[in-house]
mmCIF file of C-alpha atoms in Angstrom:
data_model
loop_
_atom_site.group_PDB
_atom_site.id
_atom_site.type_symbol
_atom_site.label_atom_id
_atom_site.label_comp_id
_atom_site.label_asym_id
_atom_site.label_seq_id
_atom_site.Cartn_x
_atom_site.Cartn_y
_atom_site.Cartn_z
ATOM 1 C CA UNK C 1 0.713 21.992 -98.568
ATOM 2 C CA UNK C 2 -1.620 19.075 -98.760
ATOM 3 C CA UNK C 3 -3.306 19.036 -95.356
ATOM 4 C CA UNK C 4 -5.197 21.926 -93.852
ATOM 5 C CA UNK C 5 -7.323 22.592 -90.825
ATOM 6 C CA UNK C 6 -10.242 24.893 -91.947
ATOM 7 C CA UNK C 7 -12.652 26.927 -89.964
ATOM 8 C CA UNK C 8 -16.055 27.907 -91.445
ATOM 9 C CA UNK C 9 -17.647 30.635 -89.307
ATOM 10 C CA UNK C 10 -21.286 30.567 -90.095
ATOM 11 C CA UNK C 11 -22.920 27.327 -91.196
ATOM 12 C CA UNK C 12 -25.684 28.617 -93.312
ATOM 13 C CA UNK C 13 -26.532 27.412 -96.856
ATOM 14 C CA UNK C 14 -23.157 28.466 -98.327
ATOM 15 C CA UNK C 15 -21.128 27.795 -95.199
ATOM 16 C CA UNK C 16 -22.485 24.279 -94.887
ATOM 17 C CA UNK C 17 -21.820 23.676 -98.559
ATOM 18 C CA UNK C 18 -18.221 24.856 -98.108
ATOM 19 C CA UNK C 19 -17.674 22.675 -95.061
ATOM 20 C CA UNK C 20 -18.817 19.601 -97.001
ATOM 21 C CA UNK C 21 -16.606 20.396 -100.020
ATOM 22 C CA UNK C 22 -13.511 20.730 -97.668
ATOM 23 C CA UNK C 23 -14.271 17.497 -95.981
ATOM 24 C CA UNK C 24 -14.842 15.868 -99.439
ATOM 25 C CA UNK C 25 -11.339 16.910 -100.188
ATOM 26 C CA UNK C 26 -10.051 15.076 -97.078
ATOM 27 C CA UNK C 27 -9.522 18.248 -95.057
ATOM 28 C CA UNK C 28 -10.393 18.655 -91.450
ATOM 29 C CA UNK C 29 -13.130 21.317 -90.836
ATOM 30 C CA UNK C 30 -14.633 23.092 -87.757
ATOM 31 C CA UNK C 31 -17.913 24.812 -88.296
ATOM 32 C CA UNK C 32 -18.511 27.605 -85.773
ATOM 33 C CA UNK C 33 -22.132 28.542 -85.241
ATOM 34 C CA UNK C 34 -23.918 31.085 -83.000
ATOM 35 C CA UNK C 35 -25.982 28.457 -81.089
ATOM 36 C CA UNK C 36 -26.598 24.699 -80.841
ATOM 37 C CA UNK C 37 -29.804 24.774 -82.959
ATOM 38 C CA UNK C 38 -27.740 26.361 -85.825
ATOM 39 C CA UNK C 39 -25.167 23.697 -85.385
ATOM 40 C CA UNK C 40 -27.827 20.938 -85.752
ATOM 41 C CA UNK C 41 -29.191 22.721 -88.818
ATOM 42 C CA UNK C 42 -25.815 22.897 -90.431
ATOM 43 C CA UNK C 43 -25.218 19.204 -89.777
ATOM 44 C CA UNK C 44 -28.561 18.318 -91.251
ATOM 45 C CA UNK C 45 -27.814 20.291 -94.418
ATOM 46 C CA UNK C 46 -24.432 18.536 -94.857
ATOM 47 C CA UNK C 47 -25.904 15.161 -94.106
ATOM 48 C CA UNK C 48 -28.498 15.814 -96.952
ATOM 49 C CA UNK C 49 -25.709 16.956 -99.324
ATOM 50 C CA UNK C 50 -23.635 13.935 -98.517
ATOM 51 C CA UNK C 51 -26.518 11.636 -99.405
ATOM 52 C CA UNK C 52 -27.010 12.885 -103.028
ATOM 53 C CA UNK C 53 -23.608 14.192 -103.803
ATOM 54 C CA UNK C 54 -22.298 10.966 -105.363
ATOM 55 C CA UNK C 55 -24.943 11.437 -108.031
ATOM 56 C CA UNK C 56 -23.432 14.606 -109.316
ATOM 57 C CA UNK C 57 -19.816 14.790 -107.987
ATOM 58 C CA UNK C 58 -17.123 12.311 -109.315
ATOM 59 C CA UNK C 59 -15.052 13.105 -106.241
ATOM 60 C CA UNK C 60 -17.978 11.956 -103.950
ATOM 61 C CA UNK C 61 -18.350 8.542 -105.687
ATOM 62 C CA UNK C 62 -17.148 5.728 -103.475
ATOM 63 C CA UNK C 63 -16.949 7.877 -100.537
ATOM 64 C CA UNK C 64 -19.270 6.971 -97.577
ATOM 65 C CA UNK C 65 -21.294 9.939 -96.185
ATOM 66 C CA UNK C 66 -20.154 9.005 -92.601
ATOM 67 C CA UNK C 67 -16.492 9.172 -93.662
ATOM 68 C CA UNK C 68 -17.034 12.733 -94.960
ATOM 69 C CA UNK C 69 -18.967 13.866 -91.852
ATOM 70 C CA UNK C 70 -16.307 12.444 -89.530
ATOM 71 C CA UNK C 71 -13.922 15.112 -90.730
ATOM 72 C CA UNK C 72 -16.369 17.931 -89.544
ATOM 73 C CA UNK C 73 -16.767 19.287 -86.023
ATOM 74 C CA UNK C 74 -19.601 21.667 -85.047
ATOM 75 C CA UNK C 75 -19.088 24.193 -82.049
ATOM 76 C CA UNK C 76 -20.278 27.495 -80.739
ATOM 77 C CA UNK C 77 -16.830 28.255 -79.384
ATOM 78 C CA UNK C 78 -14.977 30.855 -81.547
ATOM 79 C CA UNK C 79 -11.680 30.052 -79.822
ATOM 80 C CA UNK C 80 -11.713 26.843 -81.922
ATOM 81 C CA UNK C 81 -10.386 28.780 -85.025
ATOM 82 C CA UNK C 82 -7.129 29.392 -83.172
ATOM 83 C CA UNK C 83 -5.222 26.410 -84.764
ATOM 84 C CA UNK C 84 -6.820 26.650 -88.210
ATOM 85 C CA UNK C 85 -4.736 27.459 -91.324
ATOM 86 C CA UNK C 86 -7.618 28.836 -93.328
ATOM 87 C CA UNK C 87 -10.678 30.622 -91.639
ATOM 88 C CA UNK C 88 -13.659 31.484 -93.893
ATOM 89 C CA UNK C 89 -16.277 33.893 -92.662
ATOM 90 C CA UNK C 90 -19.857 33.349 -93.965
ATOM 91 C CA UNK C 91 -22.174 35.217 -91.706
ATOM 92 C CA UNK C 92 -25.095 37.341 -93.137
ATOM 93 C CA UNK C 93 -24.444 40.404 -95.283
ATOM 94 C CA UNK C 94 -24.641 42.804 -92.351
ATOM 95 C CA UNK C 95 -21.836 45.255 -91.703
ATOM 96 C CA UNK C 96 -22.489 45.651 -87.950
ATOM 97 C CA UNK C 97 -22.629 41.893 -87.494
ATOM 98 C CA UNK C 98 -19.378 41.480 -89.468
ATOM 99 C CA UNK C 99 -17.557 44.238 -87.697
ATOM 100 C CA UNK C 100 -18.338 42.658 -84.315
ATOM 101 C CA UNK C 101 -17.282 39.235 -85.602
ATOM 102 C CA UNK C 102 -13.935 40.449 -87.137
ATOM 103 C CA UNK C 103 -13.025 42.240 -83.892
ATOM 104 C CA UNK C 104 -13.777 39.031 -81.884
ATOM 105 C CA UNK C 105 -11.890 36.764 -84.346
ATOM 106 C CA UNK C 106 -8.700 38.904 -84.091
ATOM 107 C CA UNK C 107 -8.269 37.641 -80.541
ATOM 108 C CA UNK C 108 -8.207 33.989 -81.599
ATOM 109 C CA UNK C 109 -7.183 33.699 -85.298
ATOM 110 C CA UNK C 110 -3.530 32.741 -85.742
ATOM 111 C CA UNK C 111 -1.267 35.469 -86.996
ATOM 112 C CA UNK C 112 -0.163 33.215 -90.037
ATOM 113 C CA UNK C 113 -3.622 32.131 -90.962
ATOM 114 C CA UNK C 114 -5.572 33.261 -94.048
ATOM 115 C CA UNK C 115 -8.858 35.068 -92.922
ATOM 116 C CA UNK C 116 -11.116 34.791 -96.005
ATOM 117 C CA UNK C 117 -14.355 36.747 -96.355
ATOM 118 C CA UNK C 118 -16.957 34.824 -98.319
ATOM 119 C CA UNK C 119 -19.033 38.120 -98.521
ATOM 120 C CA UNK C 120 -21.457 39.059 -101.226
ATOM 121 C CA UNK C 121 -20.902 42.765 -101.783
ATOM 122 C CA UNK C 122 -19.120 44.382 -98.814
ATOM 123 C CA UNK C 123 -15.632 45.503 -99.880
ATOM 124 C CA UNK C 124 -12.753 43.536 -98.502
ATOM 125 C CA UNK C 125 -10.893 46.533 -97.500
ATOM 126 C CA UNK C 126 -13.776 47.592 -95.304
ATOM 127 C CA UNK C 127 -13.973 44.222 -93.586
ATOM 128 C CA UNK C 128 -10.146 44.278 -93.198
ATOM 129 C CA UNK C 129 -10.400 47.575 -91.305
ATOM 130 C CA UNK C 130 -12.388 45.700 -88.581
ATOM 131 C CA UNK C 131 -9.509 43.398 -88.052
ATOM 132 C CA UNK C 132 -6.278 44.186 -86.095
ATOM 133 C CA UNK C 133 -4.301 42.624 -88.998
ATOM 134 C CA UNK C 134 -5.848 43.746 -92.148
ATOM 135 C CA UNK C 135 -3.049 42.377 -94.272
ATOM 136 C CA UNK C 136 -4.421 38.868 -93.438
ATOM 137 C CA UNK C 137 -7.894 39.495 -94.727
ATOM 138 C CA UNK C 138 -8.848 38.466 -98.338
ATOM 139 C CA UNK C 139 -12.057 37.911 -100.271
ATOM 140 C CA UNK C 140 -12.891 34.429 -101.464
ATOM 141 C CA UNK C 141 -16.225 34.177 -103.131
ATOM 142 C CA UNK C 142 -17.342 30.554 -103.218
ATOM 143 C CA UNK C 143 -20.280 29.847 -105.396
ATOM 144 C CA UNK C 144 -23.185 27.504 -104.266
ATOM 145 C CA UNK C 145 -23.246 24.598 -104.351
ATOM 146 C CA UNK C 146 -19.471 24.688 -103.413
ATOM 147 C CA UNK C 147 -18.599 20.994 -104.336
ATOM 148 C CA UNK C 148 -20.044 21.566 -107.879
ATOM 149 C CA UNK C 149 -18.184 24.764 -108.558
ATOM 150 C CA UNK C 150 -14.555 24.523 -109.595
ATOM 151 C CA UNK C 151 -13.680 28.116 -109.782
ATOM 152 C CA UNK C 152 -13.755 30.834 -107.199
ATOM 153 C CA UNK C 153 -13.500 34.733 -107.332
ATOM 154 C CA UNK C 154 -10.648 35.934 -105.043
ATOM 155 C CA UNK C 155 -10.728 39.615 -104.107
ATOM 156 C CA UNK C 156 -7.535 41.451 -103.015
ATOM 157 C CA UNK C 157 -8.226 44.433 -100.590
ATOM 158 C CA UNK C 158 -6.096 47.475 -100.583
ATOM 159 C CA UNK C 159 -4.382 46.182 -97.405
ATOM 160 C CA UNK C 160 -4.226 42.449 -98.298
ATOM 161 C CA UNK C 161 -0.629 41.339 -98.355
ATOM 162 C CA UNK C 162 0.969 39.402 -101.204
ATOM 163 C CA UNK C 163 1.799 36.639 -98.718
ATOM 164 C CA UNK C 164 -1.910 36.270 -97.835
ATOM 165 C CA UNK C 165 -2.851 36.317 -101.495
ATOM 166 C CA UNK C 166 -0.264 33.532 -102.346
ATOM 167 C CA UNK C 167 -1.125 31.341 -99.407
ATOM 168 C CA UNK C 168 -4.849 31.714 -100.143
ATOM 169 C CA UNK C 169 -4.336 30.709 -103.675
ATOM 170 C CA UNK C 170 -2.153 27.674 -102.672
ATOM 171 C CA UNK C 171 -4.927 26.635 -100.126
ATOM 172 C CA UNK C 172 -7.654 26.909 -102.775
ATOM 173 C CA UNK C 173 -5.569 24.605 -104.942
ATOM 174 C CA UNK C 174 -5.649 22.001 -102.308
ATOM 175 C CA UNK C 175 -9.427 22.297 -102.380
ATOM 176 C CA UNK C 176 -9.478 21.724 -106.125
ATOM 177 C CA UNK C 177 -10.420 25.309 -107.025
ATOM 178 C CA UNK C 178 -9.227 27.555 -109.828
ATOM 179 C CA UNK C 179 -8.924 31.146 -108.887
ATOM 180 C CA UNK C 180 -9.733 34.334 -110.726
ATOM 181 C CA UNK C 181 -8.139 37.176 -108.831
ATOM 182 C CA UNK C 182 -9.814 40.640 -109.028
ATOM 183 C CA UNK C 183 -9.393 43.951 -107.263
ATOM 184 C CA UNK C 184 -11.565 45.211 -104.533
ATOM 185 C CA UNK C 185 -14.896 47.057 -105.011
ATOM 186 C CA UNK C 186 -18.624 46.781 -103.974
ATOM 187 C CA UNK C 187 -19.931 43.555 -105.311
ATOM 188 C CA UNK C 188 -16.407 42.718 -106.934
ATOM 189 C CA UNK C 189 -17.185 41.344 -110.416
ATOM 190 C CA UNK C 190 -19.682 38.460 -109.862
ATOM 191 C CA UNK C 191 -22.245 40.067 -107.713
ATOM 192 C CA UNK C 192 -21.969 43.590 -109.108
ATOM 193 C CA UNK C 193 -23.285 42.071 -112.315
ATOM 194 C CA UNK C 194 -25.397 39.139 -111.262
ATOM 195 C CA UNK C 195 -27.477 40.865 -108.749
ATOM 196 C CA UNK C 196 -28.546 43.427 -111.385
ATOM 197 C CA UNK C 197 -29.574 40.365 -113.519
ATOM 198 C CA UNK C 198 -31.730 38.860 -110.844
ATOM 199 C CA UNK C 199 -33.162 42.136 -109.823
ATOM 200 C CA UNK C 200 -34.279 43.105 -113.268
ATOM 201 C CA UNK C 201 -35.610 39.572 -113.866
ATOM 202 C CA UNK C 202 -37.764 40.120 -110.693
ATOM 203 C CA UNK C 203 -39.096 43.445 -112.263
ATOM 204 C CA UNK C 204 -40.213 41.522 -115.375
ATOM 205 C CA UNK C 205 -42.368 39.221 -113.100
ATOM 206 C CA UNK C 206 -43.641 42.206 -111.118
ATOM 207 C CA UNK C 207 -44.635 43.995 -114.351
ATOM 208 C CA UNK C 208 -46.428 40.822 -115.611
ATOM 209 C CA UNK C 209 -44.200 40.643 -118.684
ATOM 210 C CA UNK C 210 -43.676 36.866 -118.283
ATOM 211 C CA UNK C 211 -43.838 33.982 -115.824
ATOM 212 C CA UNK C 212 -40.596 32.912 -113.876
ATOM 213 C CA UNK C 213 -40.304 29.614 -115.856
ATOM 214 C CA UNK C 214 -40.509 31.658 -119.141
ATOM 215 C CA UNK C 215 -37.825 34.153 -117.985
ATOM 216 C CA UNK C 216 -35.460 31.333 -116.941
ATOM 217 C CA UNK C 217 -36.045 29.335 -120.132
ATOM 218 C CA UNK C 218 -35.012 32.245 -122.232
ATOM 219 C CA UNK C 219 -31.689 32.446 -120.436
ATOM 220 C CA UNK C 220 -31.060 28.771 -120.394
ATOM 221 C CA UNK C 221 -32.171 27.827 -123.862
ATOM 222 C CA UNK C 222 -31.271 31.050 -125.728
ATOM 223 C CA UNK C 223 -28.068 31.915 -123.969
ATOM 224 C CA UNK C 224 -26.968 28.519 -122.673
ATOM 225 C CA UNK C 225 -27.082 29.457 -118.985
ATOM 226 C CA UNK C 226 -27.186 26.494 -116.645
ATOM 227 C CA UNK C 227 -29.609 28.259 -114.417
ATOM 228 C CA UNK C 228 -31.894 31.234 -115.002
ATOM 229 C CA UNK C 229 -31.689 34.418 -112.867
ATOM 230 C CA UNK C 230 -34.877 33.638 -110.872
ATOM 231 C CA UNK C 231 -33.719 29.974 -110.198
ATOM 232 C CA UNK C 232 -30.483 31.507 -109.038
ATOM 233 C CA UNK C 233 -32.166 33.964 -106.706
ATOM 234 C CA UNK C 234 -34.195 31.127 -105.171
ATOM 235 C CA UNK C 235 -30.880 29.062 -104.779
ATOM 236 C CA UNK C 236 -29.034 32.027 -103.168
ATOM 237 C CA UNK C 237 -32.090 33.052 -100.954
ATOM 238 C CA UNK C 238 -34.225 35.987 -101.774
ATOM 239 C CA UNK C 239 -33.422 37.626 -98.450
ATOM 240 C CA UNK C 240 -29.718 37.407 -99.250
ATOM 241 C CA UNK C 241 -30.266 38.856 -102.673
ATOM 242 C CA UNK C 242 -32.284 41.752 -101.159
ATOM 243 C CA UNK C 243 -29.645 42.371 -98.557
ATOM 244 C CA UNK C 244 -26.794 42.473 -101.087
ATOM 245 C CA UNK C 245 -28.696 44.907 -103.339
ATOM 246 C CA UNK C 246 -29.234 47.189 -100.423
ATOM 247 C CA UNK C 247 -25.453 47.101 -99.741
ATOM 248 C CA UNK C 248 -24.691 47.873 -103.366
ATOM 249 C CA UNK C 249 -27.226 50.725 -103.336
ATOM 250 C CA UNK C 250 -25.767 52.130 -100.253
ATOM 251 C CA UNK C 251 -22.135 51.936 -101.550
ATOM 252 C CA UNK C 252 -22.677 53.054 -105.046
ATOM 253 C CA UNK C 253 -25.601 55.537 -104.463
ATOM 254 C CA UNK C 254 -26.860 54.449 -107.856
ATOM 255 C CA UNK C 255 -30.552 53.865 -108.542
ATOM 256 C CA UNK C 256 -29.958 50.893 -110.710
ATOM 257 C CA UNK C 257 -29.411 48.832 -107.563
ATOM 258 C CA UNK C 258 -32.761 49.689 -106.016
ATOM 259 C CA UNK C 259 -34.531 46.527 -104.911
ATOM 260 C CA UNK C 260 -37.540 45.342 -106.874
ATOM 261 C CA UNK C 261 -40.562 45.826 -104.510
ATOM 262 C CA UNK C 262 -41.706 42.280 -105.349
ATOM 263 C CA UNK C 263 -38.609 40.753 -103.752
ATOM 264 C CA UNK C 264 -39.075 42.865 -100.544
ATOM 265 C CA UNK C 265 -42.662 41.511 -100.426
ATOM 266 C CA UNK C 266 -41.364 38.065 -100.781
ATOM 267 C CA UNK C 267 -39.085 38.500 -97.937
ATOM 268 C CA UNK C 268 -41.760 39.893 -95.741
ATOM 269 C CA UNK C 269 -43.943 36.806 -96.620
ATOM 270 C CA UNK C 270 -41.141 34.322 -95.888
ATOM 271 C CA UNK C 271 -40.851 33.256 -99.506
ATOM 272 C CA UNK C 272 -37.076 33.010 -99.343
ATOM 273 C CA UNK C 273 -36.401 30.367 -102.022
ATOM 274 C CA UNK C 274 -35.202 26.833 -101.872
ATOM 275 C CA UNK C 275 -34.233 26.945 -98.231
ATOM 276 C CA UNK C 276 -37.865 27.243 -97.161
ATOM 277 C CA UNK C 277 -39.536 25.570 -99.983
ATOM 278 C CA UNK C 278 -40.950 28.562 -101.667
ATOM 279 C CA UNK C 279 -39.698 31.508 -103.660
ATOM 280 C CA UNK C 280 -40.213 32.265 -107.318
ATOM 281 C CA UNK C 281 -40.848 28.618 -107.501
ATOM 282 C CA UNK C 282 -42.322 25.957 -105.137
ATOM 283 C CA UNK C 283 -39.943 23.204 -104.067
#
């Protein structure tokens, strides 16, 4: 398996990053968005990524941005996923929205395709229950920016078939990704831990214990992390972090996942992180 056709349903920050990475690996991609303005925004994100990627990614060096972009098609027609081998869902972390989408996708997605949920915290078994063929649904947690991350978290739901798992791992190899396979559960491994990390860091800011740069410096220079927890929250999007924490709180019924009020206020104020130019930092 060396050539795939990949559908990315939802072209937000992570979806656009994924589409770019797939095209960078010489794969054909269709990005499915809810409306034309969203398609335009996704294209703009990918054009921006293509312009600076050669500075950081060896794979992008020597490749012209227009050659990468030529492999990507944007559309609002969900039927376009019908001939895709690998369909990756990237819409916001909202159970009702995802349920409606999975029920619609069941009409179009090929029976032998892999349907990957790039969700943050919602269990894969839950998402599979919304689809007429739950054995076909698997979790693939791509990290942002996708073209800079060489490992992904793969989550096997209770109904995910061995065939789906094996085909998914093979497809990810084509995309140059190493996989770590884990069992299903709210937040899986990465977000179950990392969102506590970011949330508690926000509490230290709310409690005036330190400034954001000081918090992040401690984790970068004392622990060797490439990014601090607040920088990470800004990269992901404060609204996405809050939504994910709400899901974890609902599913675990554990107070340790209660959202820091400062982050709720930031969402209300529109301070959502890098994507709007202001979060814990100004960009």
